[in-house]
mmCIF file of C-alpha atoms in Angstrom:
data_model
loop_
_atom_site.group_PDB
_atom_site.id
_atom_site.type_symbol
_atom_site.label_atom_id
_atom_site.label_comp_id
_atom_site.label_asym_id
_atom_site.label_seq_id
_atom_site.Cartn_x
_atom_site.Cartn_y
_atom_site.Cartn_z
ATOM 1 C CA ALA A 1 0.002 0.014 -0.005
ATOM 2 C CA VAL A 2 1.102 3.511 -0.672
ATOM 3 C CA SER A 3 1.831 5.576 2.493
ATOM 4 C CA PRO A 4 -0.374 8.722 2.820
ATOM 5 C CA VAL A 5 2.718 10.852 3.208
ATOM 6 C CA PRO A 6 6.414 10.073 3.554
ATOM 7 C CA PHE A 7 6.543 10.791 7.319
ATOM 8 C CA ALA A 8 3.716 8.335 7.883
ATOM 9 C CA THR A 9 5.857 5.404 8.729
ATOM 10 C CA ASP A 10 4.422 2.208 10.201
ATOM 11 C CA ASP A 11 5.467 3.460 13.608
ATOM 12 C CA PHE A 12 3.739 6.812 13.162
ATOM 13 C CA LEU A 13 0.540 5.085 11.751
ATOM 14 C CA ASN A 14 0.589 2.774 14.777
ATOM 15 C CA LYS A 15 0.751 5.783 17.052
ATOM 16 C CA ILE A 16 -2.303 7.226 15.318
ATOM 17 C CA GLU A 17 -4.205 3.981 15.723
ATOM 18 C CA GLU A 18 -3.300 3.320 19.334
ATOM 19 C CA ARG A 19 -3.309 6.903 20.705
ATOM 20 C CA ILE A 20 -6.134 8.407 18.683
ATOM 21 C CA VAL A 21 -8.408 6.093 16.680
ATOM 22 C CA LYS A 22 -8.861 3.209 19.201
ATOM 23 C CA PRO A 23 -9.435 5.573 22.204
ATOM 24 C CA THR A 24 -11.925 7.558 20.090
ATOM 25 C CA ILE A 25 -13.917 4.412 19.235
ATOM 26 C CA ASN A 26 -13.608 3.048 22.732
ATOM 27 C CA GLY A 27 -14.945 6.352 24.058
ATOM 28 C CA PHE A 28 -18.103 5.901 21.910
ATOM 29 C CA LYS A 29 -18.521 2.457 23.429
ATOM 30 C CA LYS A 30 -17.731 3.567 27.006
ATOM 31 C CA ASP A 31 -20.246 6.464 26.790
ATOM 32 C CA ASP A 32 -22.784 4.164 25.043
ATOM 33 C CA LEU A 33 -23.007 6.395 22.050
ATOM 34 C CA PRO A 34 -24.635 4.441 19.158
ATOM 35 C CA TYR A 35 -22.818 6.430 16.535
ATOM 36 C CA VAL A 36 -23.120 5.427 12.898
ATOM 37 C CA GLY A 37 -21.383 7.475 10.305
ATOM 38 C CA PHE A 38 -18.018 9.031 9.513
ATOM 39 C CA VAL A 39 -15.490 10.194 11.932
ATOM 40 C CA PHE A 40 -12.982 12.406 10.256
ATOM 41 C CA ILE A 41 -9.961 13.132 12.421
ATOM 42 C CA GLY A 42 -7.758 16.069 11.378
ATOM 43 C CA LEU A 43 -4.208 15.469 12.520
ATOM 44 C CA ILE A 44 -0.934 17.288 12.703
ATOM 45 C CA LYS A 45 2.582 15.912 13.307
ATOM 46 C CA VAL A 46 4.262 17.566 16.338
ATOM 47 C CA ASP A 47 7.845 16.224 16.553
ATOM 48 C CA ASP A 48 7.266 12.505 16.077
ATOM 49 C CA ASP A 49 3.790 12.415 17.559
ATOM 50 C CA PRO A 50 0.326 12.725 15.918
ATOM 51 C CA LYS A 51 -1.946 15.339 17.513
ATOM 52 C CA VAL A 52 -5.681 15.892 16.931
ATOM 53 C CA ILE A 53 -6.569 19.288 15.383
ATOM 54 C CA GLU A 54 -10.229 18.539 14.961
ATOM 55 C CA TYR A 55 -12.925 15.903 14.854
ATOM 56 C CA ASN A 56 -15.711 16.036 12.290
ATOM 57 C CA VAL A 57 -18.698 13.704 11.873
ATOM 58 C CA ARG A 58 -18.682 14.112 8.094
ATOM 59 C CA MET A 59 -16.210 13.582 5.264
ATOM 60 C CA GLY A 60 -13.836 16.559 4.894
ATOM 61 C CA ASP A 61 -13.463 18.676 1.835
ATOM 62 C CA PRO A 62 -11.183 18.504 -0.166
ATOM 63 C CA GLU A 63 -10.125 15.240 1.532
ATOM 64 C CA THR A 64 -13.290 13.448 0.218
ATOM 65 C CA GLU A 65 -12.292 14.073 -3.345
ATOM 66 C CA VAL A 66 -9.058 12.130 -2.815
ATOM 67 C CA VAL A 67 -10.491 9.333 -0.589
ATOM 68 C CA LEU A 68 -13.589 8.280 -2.492
ATOM 69 C CA PRO A 69 -11.920 7.901 -5.897
ATOM 70 C CA ARG A 70 -9.595 5.233 -4.304
ATOM 71 C CA LEU A 71 -12.650 3.278 -3.001
ATOM 72 C CA LYS A 72 -13.314 0.294 -5.307
ATOM 73 C CA ASN A 73 -16.529 -0.711 -3.516
ATOM 74 C CA ASP A 74 -19.973 0.583 -4.262
ATOM 75 C CA PHE A 75 -20.242 3.561 -1.874
ATOM 76 C CA VAL A 76 -24.057 3.166 -1.568
ATOM 77 C CA GLU A 77 -23.593 -0.446 -0.399
ATOM 78 C CA ILE A 78 -21.125 0.670 2.217
ATOM 79 C CA LEU A 79 -23.539 3.334 3.452
ATOM 80 C CA GLN A 80 -26.365 0.746 3.521
ATOM 81 C CA ALA A 81 -24.080 -1.694 5.473
ATOM 82 C CA MET A 82 -23.322 1.111 7.946
ATOM 83 C CA SER A 83 -27.036 1.669 8.452
ATOM 84 C CA ASN A 84 -27.783 -2.031 8.735
ATOM 85 C CA GLN A 85 -24.786 -2.638 11.079
ATOM 86 C CA THR A 86 -23.373 -5.173 8.642
ATOM 87 C CA LEU A 87 -20.254 -3.245 7.687
ATOM 88 C CA ASP A 88 -18.105 -6.002 9.101
ATOM 89 C CA LYS A 89 -19.408 -8.213 6.336
ATOM 90 C CA ILE A 90 -17.994 -6.028 3.532
ATOM 91 C CA ASP A 91 -14.364 -6.408 2.346
ATOM 92 C CA ILE A 92 -13.407 -2.801 1.698
ATOM 93 C CA GLU A 93 -11.167 -2.574 -1.339
ATOM 94 C CA ILE A 94 -8.838 0.410 -1.919
ATOM 95 C CA ASP A 95 -7.145 1.343 -5.201
ATOM 96 C CA GLU A 96 -3.435 0.969 -4.595
ATOM 97 C CA ARG A 97 -2.523 4.014 -6.696
ATOM 98 C CA ALA A 98 -1.712 7.299 -5.106
ATOM 99 C CA ALA A 99 -4.225 10.104 -5.473
ATOM 100 C CA THR A 100 -3.971 13.883 -4.973
ATOM 101 C CA THR A 101 -6.352 16.671 -5.026
ATOM 102 C CA ILE A 102 -5.759 20.371 -5.569
ATOM 103 C CA MET A 103 -8.556 22.879 -4.938
ATOM 104 C CA LEU A 104 -9.183 25.778 -7.277
ATOM 105 C CA VAL A 105 -10.685 28.803 -5.530
ATOM 106 C CA SER A 106 -12.159 32.099 -6.534
ATOM 107 C CA GLY A 107 -9.949 35.193 -6.096
ATOM 108 C CA GLY A 108 -10.540 36.700 -2.664
ATOM 109 C CA TYR A 109 -11.626 33.451 -1.074
ATOM 110 C CA PRO A 110 -12.183 32.890 1.850
ATOM 111 C CA GLU A 111 -13.122 36.522 2.159
ATOM 112 C CA ALA A 112 -15.284 38.336 -0.505
ATOM 113 C CA TYR A 113 -15.120 36.925 -4.006
ATOM 114 C CA GLU A 114 -17.080 37.448 -7.199
ATOM 115 C CA LYS A 115 -19.327 34.780 -8.663
ATOM 116 C CA GLY A 116 -20.428 34.105 -12.242
ATOM 117 C CA LYS A 117 -16.947 33.858 -13.791
ATOM 118 C CA GLU A 118 -17.009 31.550 -16.789
ATOM 119 C CA ILE A 119 -14.822 28.368 -16.369
ATOM 120 C CA SER A 120 -13.253 27.197 -19.596
ATOM 121 C CA GLY A 121 -11.161 24.158 -20.460
ATOM 122 C CA VAL A 122 -13.064 21.519 -18.387
ATOM 123 C CA GLN A 123 -13.613 19.470 -21.567
ATOM 124 C CA ASN A 124 -9.841 19.264 -21.985
ATOM 125 C CA ILE A 125 -9.382 17.470 -18.724
ATOM 126 C CA THR A 126 -8.605 13.812 -19.479
ATOM 127 C CA GLU A 127 -5.988 12.781 -16.924
ATOM 128 C CA SER A 128 -7.847 14.009 -13.810
ATOM 129 C CA ILE A 129 -11.301 14.053 -12.228
ATOM 130 C CA PRO A 130 -12.689 17.588 -11.921
ATOM 131 C CA PHE A 131 -15.041 17.748 -9.012
ATOM 132 C CA HIS A 132 -17.331 20.708 -9.318
ATOM 133 C CA ALA A 133 -17.976 22.455 -5.955
ATOM 134 C CA GLY A 134 -18.672 26.182 -6.327
ATOM 135 C CA ALA A 135 -19.702 25.829 -10.024
ATOM 136 C CA GLN A 136 -22.992 25.761 -11.839
ATOM 137 C CA ILE A 137 -24.417 25.825 -15.327
ATOM 138 C CA GLN A 138 -25.697 29.227 -16.341
ATOM 139 C CA ASP A 139 -26.856 30.009 -19.888
ATOM 140 C CA ASP A 140 -25.092 26.759 -21.095
ATOM 141 C CA LYS A 141 -21.799 27.784 -19.624
ATOM 142 C CA ILE A 142 -20.073 26.524 -16.474
ATOM 143 C CA VAL A 143 -19.521 29.462 -14.107
ATOM 144 C CA THR A 144 -18.254 29.963 -10.593
ATOM 145 C CA SER A 145 -20.849 30.016 -7.845
ATOM 146 C CA GLY A 146 -18.779 29.652 -4.644
ATOM 147 C CA GLY A 147 -15.355 30.184 -3.044
ATOM 148 C CA ARG A 148 -14.086 26.586 -3.520
ATOM 149 C CA VAL A 149 -14.815 26.193 -7.168
ATOM 150 C CA MET A 150 -13.343 22.834 -8.227
ATOM 151 C CA ALA A 151 -11.161 20.056 -6.894
ATOM 152 C CA ILE A 152 -8.830 18.403 -9.405
ATOM 153 C CA THR A 153 -8.111 14.788 -8.438
ATOM 154 C CA SER A 154 -5.475 12.607 -10.215
ATOM 155 C CA TYR A 155 -4.145 9.084 -9.788
ATOM 156 C CA GLY A 156 -0.491 8.120 -10.114
ATOM 157 C CA ASN A 157 1.853 5.311 -9.263
ATOM 158 C CA THR A 158 3.524 7.808 -6.835
ATOM 159 C CA TYR A 159 2.279 10.922 -5.194
ATOM 160 C CA LYS A 160 4.660 13.025 -7.288
ATOM 161 C CA GLU A 161 3.163 11.522 -10.481
ATOM 162 C CA ALA A 162 -0.403 12.186 -9.273
ATOM 163 C CA ILE A 163 0.449 15.795 -8.223
ATOM 164 C CA LYS A 164 2.087 16.428 -11.545
ATOM 165 C CA LYS A 165 -1.084 15.223 -13.340
ATOM 166 C CA SER A 166 -3.299 17.473 -11.195
ATOM 167 C CA TYR A 167 -1.110 20.516 -11.975
ATOM 168 C CA GLN A 168 -1.007 19.699 -15.674
ATOM 169 C CA SER A 169 -4.842 19.464 -15.682
ATOM 170 C CA ILE A 170 -5.126 22.756 -13.866
ATOM 171 C CA GLU A 171 -3.054 24.412 -16.671
ATOM 172 C CA LYS A 172 -5.946 23.549 -19.066
ATOM 173 C CA LEU A 173 -8.512 25.367 -16.981
ATOM 174 C CA HIS A 174 -9.211 29.069 -16.670
ATOM 175 C CA PHE A 175 -11.573 31.472 -14.884
ATOM 176 C CA ASP A 176 -11.053 34.997 -13.930
ATOM 177 C CA LYS A 177 -9.102 35.344 -10.652
ATOM 178 C CA MET A 178 -8.539 31.584 -10.455
ATOM 179 C CA ASN A 179 -6.285 30.709 -7.499
ATOM 180 C CA TYR A 180 -4.759 27.489 -6.210
ATOM 181 C CA ARG A 181 -1.889 26.488 -3.962
ATOM 182 C CA LYS A 182 1.233 25.877 -5.991
ATOM 183 C CA ASP A 183 3.179 24.198 -3.140
ATOM 184 C CA ILE A 184 0.969 21.142 -2.684
ATOM 185 C CA GLY A 185 3.128 18.084 -2.531
ATOM 186 C CA PHE A 186 6.496 19.757 -2.559
ATOM 187 C CA ASP A 187 7.067 18.818 1.074
ATOM 188 C CA LEU A 188 6.867 15.217 -0.080
#
């Protein structure tokens, strides 16, 4: 399996599981919380230890756009199994390829930003999956409608290859005041 990031060694992942994931789930059990759903745990590495930044009871954005494409199973079947308490009967299959996502945002985001800017080049994206977020069809054109406009997700045999594909796909897109981080993946 591909490591999520280079510093996520087996030892670091074990720390996450033992210090954070298991105590979280055990806390649900101890407090008799019949929780069914997602637990998204935002983490940061401090020295050699994982620390929790936040807990969410939903999938995160743009993390969802990189997690779900790697899922080989039918997502609806997984959700139904969660609801029916039969998730343990499903063999979750994950695509072994690396995946990366880069978010395109409107100029000024997260503060004030303009909407209705035409997005061009989407039809030229062949090596990535463009997830529309703050975009809509208006007068037969795709235009911006939010701050987070589009997530560009790509697969690769390595993270560097996937990131390169995402950036190459972004070069084919345009909308007025389009912004995105140009440093994603360079710490890898």
